[in-house]
Amino acid sequence: MIVRCTIDGRPVSTQVAPGETLRSMLVSLGHFAVRDSDDREGFAGSDTVLVDDVPVYANLLLAAEMEGVEIRTSDSLAHGAQLSIVQEAMIDAGIVQSAYNAPAAALLLTWLLEHNPKPSREEVKDVLSGIFVRDTGYEHYFLAVKLASERMEKGSYESKIAPEFRDNLSYVGKVKPKIDGRQLVAGWKSFVEDRVEPGACTMVMLRSPYAHAFITKIDTSEAEAMPGVVSIITADNCPDVFYMSAGQGNPEPSPYDRRLFNWKVRHVGDRVAAIVAETEEQAIAARSKIKVEYEVLKPIFTVEEAMAPDAPIVQNGAAEYLSGAPDNLDEYNKGVDPREGKVIYPFPLHADNRHNVAAAAHGAIGNVDKGFEESDVVIERTYQSSQIQCTPLEPHIVYSKIDNDRLVIHASTQVPFHLRRIVAKVCGIDENKIHVVKEKVGGGYGSKQDILVEDVAGYATWLTRRPILYRNTREEEFIANSTRHPMRVTVKMGAKKDGTLSAVYMDVRANTGPYGNHCLTVPMNACSKTLPLLSCPNMKFDVTTYYTNIPPTGAYQGYGAPKGSYALMTAMSEMADALGIDALEFARKNHVERGFMLEILKSLGEGREGTVVPVGSCGLRKSLDQGAEMIGWGREETSADPDWKIGKGFAMIQQGSGLPGLDHSTCDVVMNTDGTFMVHSGGSDLGTGLDTISVKCVSEVLCVPMDKVSILSGDTDNTMFDTGAYASSGTYFSGNATLKAAQDLKKKVLAEAALQMDEDVSNLELQAPGKIVSKKSGKHLSYATLSHDALTGVGRGQLVGYGSFVTNNAAIPYGAHFAQVAVNVKTGQVKVQKFYALQDAGTPINPELALCQMYGAAFKSIGHSLYEDMVLDSEGVCKAANFTTYGVPMTSELPEEFKAVLIDEDDEFGPYGAKSISEIATNGAAPAIANAIYDAVGVWIRSWPFTPEKILRELGKIS
């Protein structure tokens, strides 16, 4: 039928199909910024538009209902290149980061301000209640509204956006617009789905209904004969290549324990077949015609079940070693069922797949047994975390095609170079045959460090030579992608009566699910990012990771540290309680300070010996002292309602800045012919502002405005190698590589200027806004003239600076998170009244973006602590495989008072003194809230989420 309506002020007449959604119609008309994050669930808000001036979800309305209405999309906000006041305020406030639903948010805030130029905080919360924000939290959205309102009324901002740092610098540490903010908030083409060309095929996946089973027969003949079907890939015809999906290190500290498709399925949702067809409808129709027979096996879901003597074996394939094979390997592999496949170890991981052990690690300093013997008080506690999903707004998606006999992969990835390497291995081709283009990432949080969709799509395109789009459904995000490893952490702690720690032991039992990606490094982080907080002479850890049949696990922001932090910091408070000492004073007495040698790191390398380093810049004590003052530590709070009890808690936290001794970043900076600059960085900006950091470093060194510097990053053809954006490496490694490249170019600019100006190089200096000046003669030379003359027929060539950064030095961020909660003793409900996140990030290069990342990470961790949980039934089916059922924190869950505070420290190794910021912010909520609950009602909650049922059970109200 024909629908006639008005869209963004223009009359439109368009043909729509029966059942077609409004969003589908709008996208077909070029409004691609109306995006889909939830498969028509009506939750995330990425598809928000205005219909007759009422905010609606475009996915929930039929196009046929739009006859005669007026529709307004986010495309109406900008006028050509000129953004609206609201869009510019959002960029300036720092909330345009991964930005998958930033255009929708901009439309809603514009609508609000049109109806109410000075809205209250509650009114802003209400209008944002239909928008899910995972990356930045919501706090700076209130600031963005205030900024826009001020500018509309007075023509300029009056409110302070963020603190600024380093008076001697012009760009670093200053509030400056994110360089890709305009593109993202306006909804211009940015993401993988925006790059798909007409005529591309669609791929869908057939997935296992069973948690543990052998495929005994698979018949694709009827499906292959269906209209439009191009190819069907199964275990029967896929490459016999075993690999690992984890985009980390090479060789990876994970076992190679998967093929594209296996004869044994190991979780509900495991891959059974990939169907490539001309259209999505044809691919789905063909999927229903595939006949599969299974031999169903008993599944296991918990660490305890995996440890049992008679436990079913999840990965029972033949073990192989690329190095370090044990002497008894032939005996170990006797009688293996070939349907199990293989488990190939790049190097020994202390694994035993015959007993479901995917990896293990052990280490110690001092003498723990003696430390416990000398202790006046010894406690031992066990803490448990649940399985939680990363929930990026943009699902995992890939578009692959052939160009000039090379495989081109447009990917939403954190690790373009690892992606290239792994797909090359799967396809059996050289890396020079693959070009990976990292598009803007609409949320990753670690989950896009794994190669979870690009392997199948890349192989399918290489096989068929057809362009292919593959995109996960939201359900597939839950059942077939990276989640946080559930862990059981036992902490044994000994201390003297005066509060001096004498021994600490951590036993970590981690659940890696069906495959071993990150199975060594994530559980290790539970120890390596927590034990070094303590100045204890005797420490020991044991880490064991088990295979089970839960949905897959992998990397997630914090990367194991949130679980270790929850266990160790809660145990610290339990020990303080047992000693009768104030928990804050106990922490002050036992935390590390600058100069303390972190001997425990020697045992915490990724498959090899770690490096012992001293504590460098450290804002831990400042964070503790300022946070305690902010929350009124030691002051009792009471409620007017006797059913509500109020308590306070805190946690010390740390993380890392990349992986010293393992990570490597490279960059070049080119001077263009007009004296402007082009940066080619291997780093992967996930929306966090890494590209802006690189541009600021170049602007600072070369004394030019930021708009004179452009950047291309994360493109394997056009940039040099970078290990990728994970382990909080971006600022420290990629930023330092860019800084070194800029410094190298500065030397070359001065040398070239000395020749052109006939001056000694020692007399020359760079000055803004882009010139070389002689301190001796006063002569000056513009960059444009310098570059032009260098590139004439008699010149010496283009000026290019090169930077390569590796280090064994650590730039460790520290912090403390404080919480005040109210607990209802009748219902068990917990309300977070106050939450303060105080963190030392060294020099925050992008302070407004840094604050937003702290808010986002802390808020998501509040959700993890209180209610997020991937509940499985007895057959391994996830009962919470959508946003609504799973539950993520929205505006209604915001603390009444929520503050992020940047603690000023200047690191000696980071670029301009910078350290990492966002991962560490996931580590504090669980222990701070658990300790606050105890302070309120006197019970320790030793498993997350901290549900009302658990609290009532501990209070003795229910059994």
Tab-separated table of N, CA, C and O in Angstrom, residues 442-483:
chain	number	residue	atom	x	y	z
A	442	GLY	N	29.468	0.332	18.543
A	442	GLY	CA	28.315	0.764	19.317
A	442	GLY	C	28.206	0.056	20.648
A	442	GLY	O	27.137	-0.410	21.044
A	443	GLY	N	29.311	0.001	21.358
A	443	GLY	CA	29.380	-0.692	22.647
A	443	GLY	C	30.114	-2.001	22.497
A	443	GLY	O	29.792	-2.814	21.639
A	444	GLY	N	31.132	-2.191	23.320
A	444	GLY	CA	31.889	-3.439	23.294
A	444	GLY	C	32.049	-4.009	24.686
A	444	GLY	O	31.659	-5.125	24.971
A	445	TYR	N	32.678	-3.213	25.578
A	445	TYR	CA	32.863	-3.574	26.989
A	445	TYR	C	33.605	-4.901	27.154
A	445	TYR	O	33.395	-5.616	28.127
A	446	GLY	N	34.444	-5.253	26.188
A	446	GLY	CA	35.183	-6.509	26.244
A	446	GLY	C	34.628	-7.567	25.331
A	446	GLY	O	35.367	-8.390	24.805
A	447	SER	N	33.312	-7.579	25.111
A	447	SER	CA	32.715	-8.662	24.331
A	447	SER	C	33.176	-8.646	22.882
A	447	SER	O	33.160	-9.685	22.214
A	448	LYS	N	33.606	-7.482	22.391
A	448	LYS	CA	34.076	-7.406	21.009
A	448	LYS	C	35.593	-7.520	20.919
A	448	LYS	O	36.192	-7.195	19.915
A	449	GLN	N	36.173	-8.033	22.001
A	449	GLN	CA	37.558	-8.503	21.954
A	449	GLN	C	37.599	-9.924	21.429
A	449	GLN	O	38.639	-10.390	20.962
A	450	ASP	N	36.478	-10.622	21.502
A	450	ASP	CA	36.388	-11.986	20.984
A	450	ASP	C	35.928	-11.974	19.533
A	450	ASP	O	35.130	-11.134	19.122
A	451	ILE	N	36.430	-12.933	18.770
A	451	ILE	CA	36.079	-13.063	17.358
A	451	ILE	C	34.910	-14.049	17.302
A	451	ILE	O	35.095	-15.266	17.198
A	452	LEU	N	33.696	-13.528	17.366
A	452	LEU	CA	32.518	-14.363	17.582
A	452	LEU	C	31.616	-14.471	16.360
A	452	LEU	O	30.794	-15.383	16.276
A	453	VAL	N	31.727	-13.555	15.423
A	453	VAL	CA	30.899	-13.615	14.207
A	453	VAL	C	31.748	-13.465	12.948
A	453	VAL	O	31.374	-13.936	11.879
A	454	GLU	N	32.888	-12.807	13.078
A	454	GLU	CA	33.716	-12.529	11.911
A	454	GLU	C	34.337	-13.786	11.323
A	454	GLU	O	34.633	-13.831	10.121
A	455	ASP	N	34.553	-14.813	12.155
A	455	ASP	CA	35.170	-16.037	11.655
A	455	ASP	C	34.271	-16.748	10.658
A	455	ASP	O	34.703	-17.138	9.568
A	456	VAL	N	32.989	-16.905	11.008
A	456	VAL	CA	32.062	-17.608	10.114
A	456	VAL	C	31.763	-16.771	8.873
A	456	VAL	O	31.791	-17.269	7.742
A	457	ALA	N	31.474	-15.484	9.067
A	457	ALA	CA	31.153	-14.631	7.924
A	457	ALA	C	32.352	-14.502	6.991
A	457	ALA	O	32.207	-14.545	5.753
A	458	GLY	N	33.538	-14.348	7.555
A	458	GLY	CA	34.728	-14.233	6.726
A	458	GLY	C	34.971	-15.474	5.906
A	458	GLY	O	35.254	-15.403	4.697
A	459	TYR	N	34.852	-16.640	6.549
A	459	TYR	CA	35.042	-17.886	5.801
A	459	TYR	C	33.967	-18.059	4.743
A	459	TYR	O	34.255	-18.475	3.603
A	460	ALA	N	32.719	-17.744	5.087
A	460	ALA	CA	31.620	-17.903	4.124
A	460	ALA	C	31.828	-17.016	2.900
A	460	ALA	O	31.565	-17.435	1.755
A	461	THR	N	32.305	-15.798	3.116
A	461	THR	CA	32.575	-14.918	1.978
A	461	THR	C	33.757	-15.425	1.158
A	461	THR	O	33.734	-15.407	-0.078
A	462	TRP	N	34.808	-15.866	1.830
A	462	TRP	CA	35.959	-16.406	1.102
A	462	TRP	C	35.561	-17.634	0.287
A	462	TRP	O	36.047	-17.835	-0.838
A	463	LEU	N	34.635	-18.423	0.818
A	463	LEU	CA	34.176	-19.643	0.136
A	463	LEU	C	33.279	-19.311	-1.047
A	463	LEU	O	33.441	-19.868	-2.140
A	464	THR	N	32.323	-18.407	-0.832
A	464	THR	CA	31.293	-18.155	-1.847
A	464	THR	C	31.614	-16.983	-2.766
A	464	THR	O	30.980	-16.832	-3.816
A	465	ARG	N	32.556	-16.125	-2.336
A	465	ARG	CA	32.890	-14.876	-3.029
A	465	ARG	C	31.728	-13.890	-3.037
A	465	ARG	O	31.687	-12.958	-3.835
A	466	ARG	N	30.792	-14.073	-2.131
A	466	ARG	CA	29.634	-13.189	-2.060
A	466	ARG	C	29.754	-12.261	-0.855
A	466	ARG	O	30.241	-12.669	0.213
A	467	PRO	N	29.289	-11.012	-0.975
A	467	PRO	CA	29.236	-10.130	0.204
A	467	PRO	C	28.171	-10.634	1.168
A	467	PRO	O	27.072	-11.024	0.748
A	468	ILE	N	28.491	-10.625	2.472
A	468	ILE	CA	27.597	-11.229	3.468
A	468	ILE	C	27.482	-10.307	4.682
A	468	ILE	O	28.486	-9.822	5.214
A	469	LEU	N	26.245	-10.110	5.119
A	469	LEU	CA	25.970	-9.415	6.379
A	469	LEU	C	25.511	-10.436	7.400
A	469	LEU	O	24.620	-11.245	7.133
A	470	TYR	N	26.142	-10.397	8.564
A	470	TYR	CA	25.652	-11.212	9.682
A	470	TYR	C	25.515	-10.327	10.908
A	470	TYR	O	26.417	-9.562	11.248
A	471	ARG	N	24.383	-10.446	11.577
A	471	ARG	CA	24.108	-9.659	12.776
A	471	ARG	C	23.396	-10.540	13.787
A	471	ARG	O	22.407	-11.209	13.470
A	472	ASN	N	23.894	-10.558	15.007
A	472	ASN	CA	23.241	-11.326	16.063
A	472	ASN	C	21.872	-10.754	16.395
A	472	ASN	O	21.681	-9.537	16.386
A	473	THR	N	20.954	-11.631	16.723
A	473	THR	CA	19.737	-11.182	17.385
A	473	THR	C	20.086	-10.865	18.840
A	473	THR	O	21.153	-11.242	19.343
A	474	ARG	N	19.199	-10.175	19.521
A	474	ARG	CA	19.460	-9.873	20.935
A	474	ARG	C	19.498	-11.161	21.747
A	474	ARG	O	20.317	-11.298	22.677
A	475	GLU	N	18.658	-12.129	21.421
A	475	GLU	CA	18.721	-13.405	22.131
A	475	GLU	C	20.079	-14.062	21.930
A	475	GLU	O	20.662	-14.610	22.875
A	476	GLU	N	20.619	-14.015	20.706
A	476	GLU	CA	21.929	-14.611	20.451
A	476	GLU	C	23.020	-13.906	21.234
A	476	GLU	O	24.010	-14.538	21.631
A	477	GLU	N	22.856	-12.605	21.461
A	477	GLU	CA	23.828	-11.899	22.298
A	477	GLU	C	23.918	-12.550	23.680
A	477	GLU	O	24.990	-12.665	24.263
A	478	PHE	N	22.783	-12.982	24.197
A	478	PHE	CA	22.762	-13.600	25.523
A	478	PHE	C	23.258	-15.037	25.501
A	478	PHE	O	24.017	-15.446	26.383
A	479	ILE	N	22.849	-15.821	24.527
A	479	ILE	CA	23.103	-17.262	24.600
A	479	ILE	C	24.355	-17.706	23.863
A	479	ILE	O	24.798	-18.848	24.046
A	480	ALA	N	24.947	-16.849	23.036
A	480	ALA	CA	26.037	-17.322	22.190
A	480	ALA	C	27.236	-16.384	22.161
A	480	ALA	O	28.060	-16.489	21.257
A	481	ASN	N	27.342	-15.485	23.124
A	481	ASN	CA	28.427	-14.508	23.091
A	481	ASN	C	29.048	-14.313	24.464
A	481	ASN	O	28.646	-14.931	25.442
A	482	SER	N	30.018	-13.427	24.513
A	482	SER	CA	30.798	-13.248	25.735
A	482	SER	C	29.938	-12.792	26.908
A	482	SER	O	29.113	-11.891	26.772
A	483	THR	N	30.176	-13.400	28.022
A	483	THR	CA	29.568	-13.002	29.290
A	483	THR	C	30.679	-12.985	30.345
A	483	THR	O	31.800	-13.436	30.098
